[in-house]
Coordinates of C-alpha atoms and ligand atoms in Angstrom, one line a residue:
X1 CA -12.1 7.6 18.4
X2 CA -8.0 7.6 18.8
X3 CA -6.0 7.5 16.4
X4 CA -5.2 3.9 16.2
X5 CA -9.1 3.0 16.1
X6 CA -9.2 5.3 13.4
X7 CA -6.7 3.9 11.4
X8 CA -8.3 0.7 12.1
X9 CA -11.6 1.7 10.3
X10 CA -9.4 3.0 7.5
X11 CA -8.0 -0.4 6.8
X12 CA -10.9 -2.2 6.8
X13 CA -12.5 0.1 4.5
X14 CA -10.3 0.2 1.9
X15 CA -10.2 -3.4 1.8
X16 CA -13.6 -3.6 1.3
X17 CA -13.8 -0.7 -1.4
X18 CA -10.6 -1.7 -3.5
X19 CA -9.1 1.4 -2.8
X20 CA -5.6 2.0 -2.9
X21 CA -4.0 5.2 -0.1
X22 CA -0.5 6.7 -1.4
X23 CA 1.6 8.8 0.6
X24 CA 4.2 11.4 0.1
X25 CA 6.6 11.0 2.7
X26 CA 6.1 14.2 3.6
X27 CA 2.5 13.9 5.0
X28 CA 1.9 12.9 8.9
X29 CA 3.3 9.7 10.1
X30 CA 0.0 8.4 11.0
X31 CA -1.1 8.6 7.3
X32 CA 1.8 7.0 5.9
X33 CA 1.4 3.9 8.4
X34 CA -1.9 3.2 6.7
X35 CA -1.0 3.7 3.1
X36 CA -0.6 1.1 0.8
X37 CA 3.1 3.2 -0.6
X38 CA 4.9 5.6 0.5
X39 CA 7.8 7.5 -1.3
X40 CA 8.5 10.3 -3.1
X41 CA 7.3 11.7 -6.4
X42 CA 8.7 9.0 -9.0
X43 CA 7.9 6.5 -6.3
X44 CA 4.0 8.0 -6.6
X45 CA 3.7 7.9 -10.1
X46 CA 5.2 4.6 -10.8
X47 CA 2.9 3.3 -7.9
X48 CA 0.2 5.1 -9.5
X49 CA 0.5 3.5 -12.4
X50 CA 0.7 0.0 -11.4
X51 CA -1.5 -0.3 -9.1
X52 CA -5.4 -2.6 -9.6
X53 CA -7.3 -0.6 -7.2
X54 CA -10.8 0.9 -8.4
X55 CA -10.4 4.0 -6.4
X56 CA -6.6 6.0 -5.4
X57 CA -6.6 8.2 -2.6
X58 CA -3.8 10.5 -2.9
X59 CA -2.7 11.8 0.3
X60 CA 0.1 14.5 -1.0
X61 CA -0.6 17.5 -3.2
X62 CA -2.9 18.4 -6.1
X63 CA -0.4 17.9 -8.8
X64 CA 0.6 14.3 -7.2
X65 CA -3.5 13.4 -7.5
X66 CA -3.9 14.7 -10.9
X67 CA -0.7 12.7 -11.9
X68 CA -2.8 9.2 -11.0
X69 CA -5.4 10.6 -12.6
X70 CA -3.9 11.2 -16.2
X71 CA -1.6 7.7 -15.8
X72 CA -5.1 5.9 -14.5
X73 CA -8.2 8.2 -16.4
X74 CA -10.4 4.9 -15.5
X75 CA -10.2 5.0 -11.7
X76 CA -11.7 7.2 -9.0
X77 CA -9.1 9.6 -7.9
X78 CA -9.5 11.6 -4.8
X79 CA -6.8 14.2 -3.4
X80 CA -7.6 13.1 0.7
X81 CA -7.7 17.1 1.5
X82 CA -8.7 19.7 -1.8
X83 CA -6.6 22.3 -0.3
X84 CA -3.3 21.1 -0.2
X85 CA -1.6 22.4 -3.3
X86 CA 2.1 23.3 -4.4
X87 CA 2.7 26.7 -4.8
X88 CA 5.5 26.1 -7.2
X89 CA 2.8 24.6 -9.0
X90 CA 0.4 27.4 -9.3
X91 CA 3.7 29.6 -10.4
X92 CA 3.5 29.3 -14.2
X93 CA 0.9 28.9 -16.2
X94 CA -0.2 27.7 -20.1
X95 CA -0.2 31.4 -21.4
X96 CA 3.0 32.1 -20.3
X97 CA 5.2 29.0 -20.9
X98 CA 3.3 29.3 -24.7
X99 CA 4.8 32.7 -24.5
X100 CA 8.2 31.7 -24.2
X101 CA 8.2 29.0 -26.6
X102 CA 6.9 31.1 -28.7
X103 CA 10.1 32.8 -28.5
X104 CA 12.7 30.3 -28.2
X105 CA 11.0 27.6 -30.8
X106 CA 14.0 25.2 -30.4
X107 CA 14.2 24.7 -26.8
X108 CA 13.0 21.5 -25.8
X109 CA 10.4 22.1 -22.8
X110 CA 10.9 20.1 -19.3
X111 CA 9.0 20.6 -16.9
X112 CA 9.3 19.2 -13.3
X113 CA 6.5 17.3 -12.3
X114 CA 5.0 19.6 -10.0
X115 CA 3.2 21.1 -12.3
X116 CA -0.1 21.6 -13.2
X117 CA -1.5 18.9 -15.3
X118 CA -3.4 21.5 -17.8
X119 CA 0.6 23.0 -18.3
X120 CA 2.0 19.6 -18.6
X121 CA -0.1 19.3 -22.0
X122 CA 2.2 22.3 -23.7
X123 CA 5.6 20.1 -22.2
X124 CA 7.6 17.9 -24.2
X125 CA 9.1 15.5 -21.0
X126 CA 8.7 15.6 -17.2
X127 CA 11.3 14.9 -14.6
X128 CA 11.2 14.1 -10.7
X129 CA 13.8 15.4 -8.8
X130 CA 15.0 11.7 -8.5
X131 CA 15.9 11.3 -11.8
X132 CA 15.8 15.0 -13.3
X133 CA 19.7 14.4 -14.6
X134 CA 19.2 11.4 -15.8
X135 CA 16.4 11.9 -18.2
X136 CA 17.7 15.4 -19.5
X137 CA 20.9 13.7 -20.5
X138 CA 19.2 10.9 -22.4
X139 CA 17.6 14.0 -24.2
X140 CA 18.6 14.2 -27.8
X141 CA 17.7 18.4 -28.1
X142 CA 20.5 21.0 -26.8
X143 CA 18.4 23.7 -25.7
X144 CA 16.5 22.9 -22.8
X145 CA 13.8 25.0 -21.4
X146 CA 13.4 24.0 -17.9
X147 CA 10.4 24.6 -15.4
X148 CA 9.3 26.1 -12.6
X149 CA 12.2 25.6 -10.4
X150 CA 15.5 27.4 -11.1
X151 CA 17.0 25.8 -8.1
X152 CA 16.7 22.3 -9.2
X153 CA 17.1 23.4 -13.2
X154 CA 20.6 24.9 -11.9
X155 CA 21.1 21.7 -10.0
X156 CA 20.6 19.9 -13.4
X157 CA 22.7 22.3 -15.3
X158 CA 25.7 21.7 -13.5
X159 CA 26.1 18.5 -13.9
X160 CA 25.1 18.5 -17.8
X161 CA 28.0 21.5 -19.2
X162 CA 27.1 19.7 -22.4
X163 CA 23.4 21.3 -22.6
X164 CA 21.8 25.0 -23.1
X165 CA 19.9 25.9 -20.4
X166 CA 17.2 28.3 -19.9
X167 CA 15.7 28.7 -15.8
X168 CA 12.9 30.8 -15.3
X169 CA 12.0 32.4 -11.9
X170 CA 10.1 29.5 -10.0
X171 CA 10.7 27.7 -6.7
X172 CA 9.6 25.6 -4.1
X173 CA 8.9 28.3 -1.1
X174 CA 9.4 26.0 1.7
X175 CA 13.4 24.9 0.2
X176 CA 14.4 28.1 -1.7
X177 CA 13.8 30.2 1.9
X178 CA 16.8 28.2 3.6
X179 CA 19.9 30.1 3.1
X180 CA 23.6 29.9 3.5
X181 CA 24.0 31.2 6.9
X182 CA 21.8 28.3 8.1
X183 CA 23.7 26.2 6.6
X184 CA 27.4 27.3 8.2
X185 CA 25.2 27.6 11.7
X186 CA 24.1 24.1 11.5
X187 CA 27.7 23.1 10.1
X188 CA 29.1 24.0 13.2
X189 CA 26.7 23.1 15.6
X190 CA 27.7 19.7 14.1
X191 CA 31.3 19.5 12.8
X192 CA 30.8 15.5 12.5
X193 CA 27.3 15.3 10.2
X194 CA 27.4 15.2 6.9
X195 CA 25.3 17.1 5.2
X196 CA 22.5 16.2 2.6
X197 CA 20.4 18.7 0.9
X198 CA 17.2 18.7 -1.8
X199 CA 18.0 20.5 -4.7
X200 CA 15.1 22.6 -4.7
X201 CA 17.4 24.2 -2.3
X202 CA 19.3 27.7 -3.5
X203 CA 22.1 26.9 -5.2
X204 CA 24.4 28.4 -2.3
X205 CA 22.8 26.6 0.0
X206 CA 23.5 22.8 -2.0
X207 CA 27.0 24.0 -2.7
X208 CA 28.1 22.8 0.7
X209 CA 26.3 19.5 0.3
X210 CA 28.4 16.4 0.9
X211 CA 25.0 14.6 -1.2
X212 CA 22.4 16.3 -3.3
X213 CA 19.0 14.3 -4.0
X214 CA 15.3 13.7 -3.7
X215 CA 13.5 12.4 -0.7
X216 CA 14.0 8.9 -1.5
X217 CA 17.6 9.4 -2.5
X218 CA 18.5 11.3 0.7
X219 CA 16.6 8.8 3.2
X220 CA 18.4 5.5 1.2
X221 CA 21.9 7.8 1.1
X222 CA 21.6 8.1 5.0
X223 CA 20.2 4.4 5.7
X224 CA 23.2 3.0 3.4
X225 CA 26.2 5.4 5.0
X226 CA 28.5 4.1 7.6
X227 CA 28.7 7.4 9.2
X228 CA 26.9 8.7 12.2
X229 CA 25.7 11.8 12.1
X230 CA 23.2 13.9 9.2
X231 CA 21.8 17.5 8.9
X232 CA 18.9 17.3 7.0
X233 CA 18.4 20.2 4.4
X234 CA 14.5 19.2 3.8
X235 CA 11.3 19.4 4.4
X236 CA 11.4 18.1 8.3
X237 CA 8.8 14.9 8.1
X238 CA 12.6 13.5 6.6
X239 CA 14.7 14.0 9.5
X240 CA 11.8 12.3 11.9
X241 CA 11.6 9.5 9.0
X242 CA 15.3 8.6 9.6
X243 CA 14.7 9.3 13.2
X244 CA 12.5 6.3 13.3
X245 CA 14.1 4.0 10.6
X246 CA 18.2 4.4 11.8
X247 CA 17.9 4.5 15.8
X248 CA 21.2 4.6 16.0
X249 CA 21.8 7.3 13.7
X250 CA 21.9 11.1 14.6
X251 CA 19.8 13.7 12.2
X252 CA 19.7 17.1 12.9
X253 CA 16.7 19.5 10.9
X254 CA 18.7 22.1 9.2
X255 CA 16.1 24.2 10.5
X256 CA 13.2 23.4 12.4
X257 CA 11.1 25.5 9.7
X258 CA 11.5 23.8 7.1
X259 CA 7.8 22.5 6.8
X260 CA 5.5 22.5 3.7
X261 CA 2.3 23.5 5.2
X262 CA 0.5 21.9 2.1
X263 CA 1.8 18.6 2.8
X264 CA 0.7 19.0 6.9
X265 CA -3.2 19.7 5.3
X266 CA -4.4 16.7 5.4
X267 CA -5.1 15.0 8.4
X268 CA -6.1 11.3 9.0
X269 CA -9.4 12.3 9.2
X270 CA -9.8 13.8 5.8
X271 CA -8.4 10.4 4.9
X272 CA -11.1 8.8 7.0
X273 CA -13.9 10.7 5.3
X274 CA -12.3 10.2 2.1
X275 CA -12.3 6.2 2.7
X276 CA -15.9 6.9 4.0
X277 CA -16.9 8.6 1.0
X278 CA -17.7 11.7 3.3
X279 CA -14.8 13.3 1.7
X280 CA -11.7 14.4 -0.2
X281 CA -12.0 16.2 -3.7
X282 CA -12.6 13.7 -6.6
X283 CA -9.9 14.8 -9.4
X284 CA -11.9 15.0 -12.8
X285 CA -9.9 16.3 -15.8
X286 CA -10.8 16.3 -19.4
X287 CA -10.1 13.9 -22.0
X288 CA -8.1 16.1 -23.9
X289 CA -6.1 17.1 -21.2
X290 CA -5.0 13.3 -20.2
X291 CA -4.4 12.6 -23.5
X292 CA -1.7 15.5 -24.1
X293 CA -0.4 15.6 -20.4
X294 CA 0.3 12.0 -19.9
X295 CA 2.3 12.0 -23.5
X296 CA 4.9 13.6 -20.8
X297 CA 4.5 11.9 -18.1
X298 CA 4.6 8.7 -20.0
X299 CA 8.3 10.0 -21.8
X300 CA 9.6 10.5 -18.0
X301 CA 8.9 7.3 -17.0
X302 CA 10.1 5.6 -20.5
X303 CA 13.3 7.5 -19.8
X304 CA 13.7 6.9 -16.1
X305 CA 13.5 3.2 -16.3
Ligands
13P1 P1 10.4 14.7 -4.2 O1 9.3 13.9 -3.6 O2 10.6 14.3 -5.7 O3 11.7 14.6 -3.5 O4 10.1 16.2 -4.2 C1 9.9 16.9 -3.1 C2 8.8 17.8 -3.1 O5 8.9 18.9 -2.8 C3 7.5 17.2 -3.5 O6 6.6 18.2 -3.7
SF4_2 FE1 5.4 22.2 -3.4 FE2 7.7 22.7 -2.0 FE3 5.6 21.8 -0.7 FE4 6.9 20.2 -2.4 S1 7.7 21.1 -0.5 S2 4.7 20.4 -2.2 S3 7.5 21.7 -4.0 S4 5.7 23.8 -1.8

């Protein structure tokens, strides 16, 4: 079969089956021309949450399927390829965080949203990186415990001097490998592009940022820009986005490795089985565990609207 065939098939069956495909913008281009939305985490779960279908296919990460699940416990949730998780993810666990807020009883917890959802149940408030900021400053506690990513909770710090901050040692693998000198390389290889960077990026690496945001905010900050030319300081499936929606645009990858190999898992096929009902790993949490993890999902999305 090619690819558009395939595709074809895919369209028809959801259709038929109710079933609803989101993409992270991350995953391959041929994917995110058959999804029913695209975007980037808030995008997901807002999406997820709205959406009729009887069956969501998530074709991103574990965390992002586990997140329909908990906002939608009635539907069938499948994550299109079982082994694409987040590293950052896996990085801290229930035992541990309890551990620290053991210690540091008024510290309010936050925790990014990729995150596992059995860890989300211990958290008082999730955040996107779209609208981390935001939701921490609408916060009434002080003392914020943030987590996993100390790149993005430094991001957050900075621009809220007001709050008490405590990082831990997480990250995402794929941003928090890029550093400086890639950045000054790519700077003068292109002395006209501005330059717009993730913020799960090292902070000496988003210091020289002329905009600092999520997926969605850095593909609307370069549509919406009168200038020309953009290096990309993200995962690459961005740049070739941009590529496609501002032809007249230049974007240049900060660096051509800048791929989550997660994301690249899952291949139109596994969202042809998947659709088939050949394949993809169903999502099944316990009641308990979508009753205490969506409290916090539910707060980020009260507080982001
Ligand atoms: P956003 O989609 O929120 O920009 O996050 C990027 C990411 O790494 C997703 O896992
Ligand atoms: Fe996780 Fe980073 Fe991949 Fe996003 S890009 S899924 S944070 S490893």
């Amino acid at each position: 079969m090619t690819i558009r065939e395939i595709q074809e098939e895919i369209l028809r069956l959801k259709k038929e089956k109710n079933i609803c495909i989101l993409a992270h913008s991350y995953v391959a281009k041929e994917i995110q021309e058959i999804a029913d939305f695209t975007g980037d985490s808030y995008a997901l779960s807002v999406k997820a949450k709205d959406t009729d279908a009887d069956t969501v296919i998530m074709c991103g990460v574990r965390f992002m399927a586990e997140t329909v699940k908990i906002l939608s416990p009635e539907k069938t949730v499948y994550l299109a390829n079982g082994v694409a998780g987040c590293p950052m993810a896996e990085q801290m666990d229930v035992d541990s965080i309890s551990a620290v807020k053991q210690m540091y009883p008024d510290y309010a917890v936050v925790a990014y949203i990729n995150t596992t959802a059995s860890l989300k149940t211990i958290c008082d408030v999730c955040v996107t990186s779209s609208q981390a900021v935001d939701i921490v400053s609408k916060m009434p506690e002080k003392n914020i415990l943030f987590i996993p990513d100390c790149n993005l909770g430094d991001y957050v710090k900075n621009q809220l001097p007001e709050k008490n901050f405590m990082l831990l040692s997480g990250g995402c693998p794929t941003h928090a490998k890029i550093d400086e000198r890639e950045v000054l390389k790519a700077k003068a290889a292109h002395p006209n592009a501005l330059f717009l960077v993730h913020p799960e990026c090292k902070p000496e690496v988003v210091k020289h940022a002329d905009y600092v945001g999520s997926t969605s905010g850095i593909m609307n900050f370069a549509k919406k820009s009168d200038a020309k030319e953009f290096i990309i300081g993200t995962e690459i499936s961005i740049t070739e986005l941009l590529q496609y929606d501002c032809p007249d645009k230049k974007f240049y990858p900060l660096t051509k490795d800048i791929i989550c190999s997660n994301m690249k898992a899952t291949t139109l096929v596994d969202v042809y089985n998947t659709v088939k009902g050949t394949g993809g790993e169903e999502i099944v949490l316990d009641s308990e565990t979508i009753t205490r993890a969506r409290k916090c999902i539910d707060k980020m999305i009260e507080l982001g609207e």
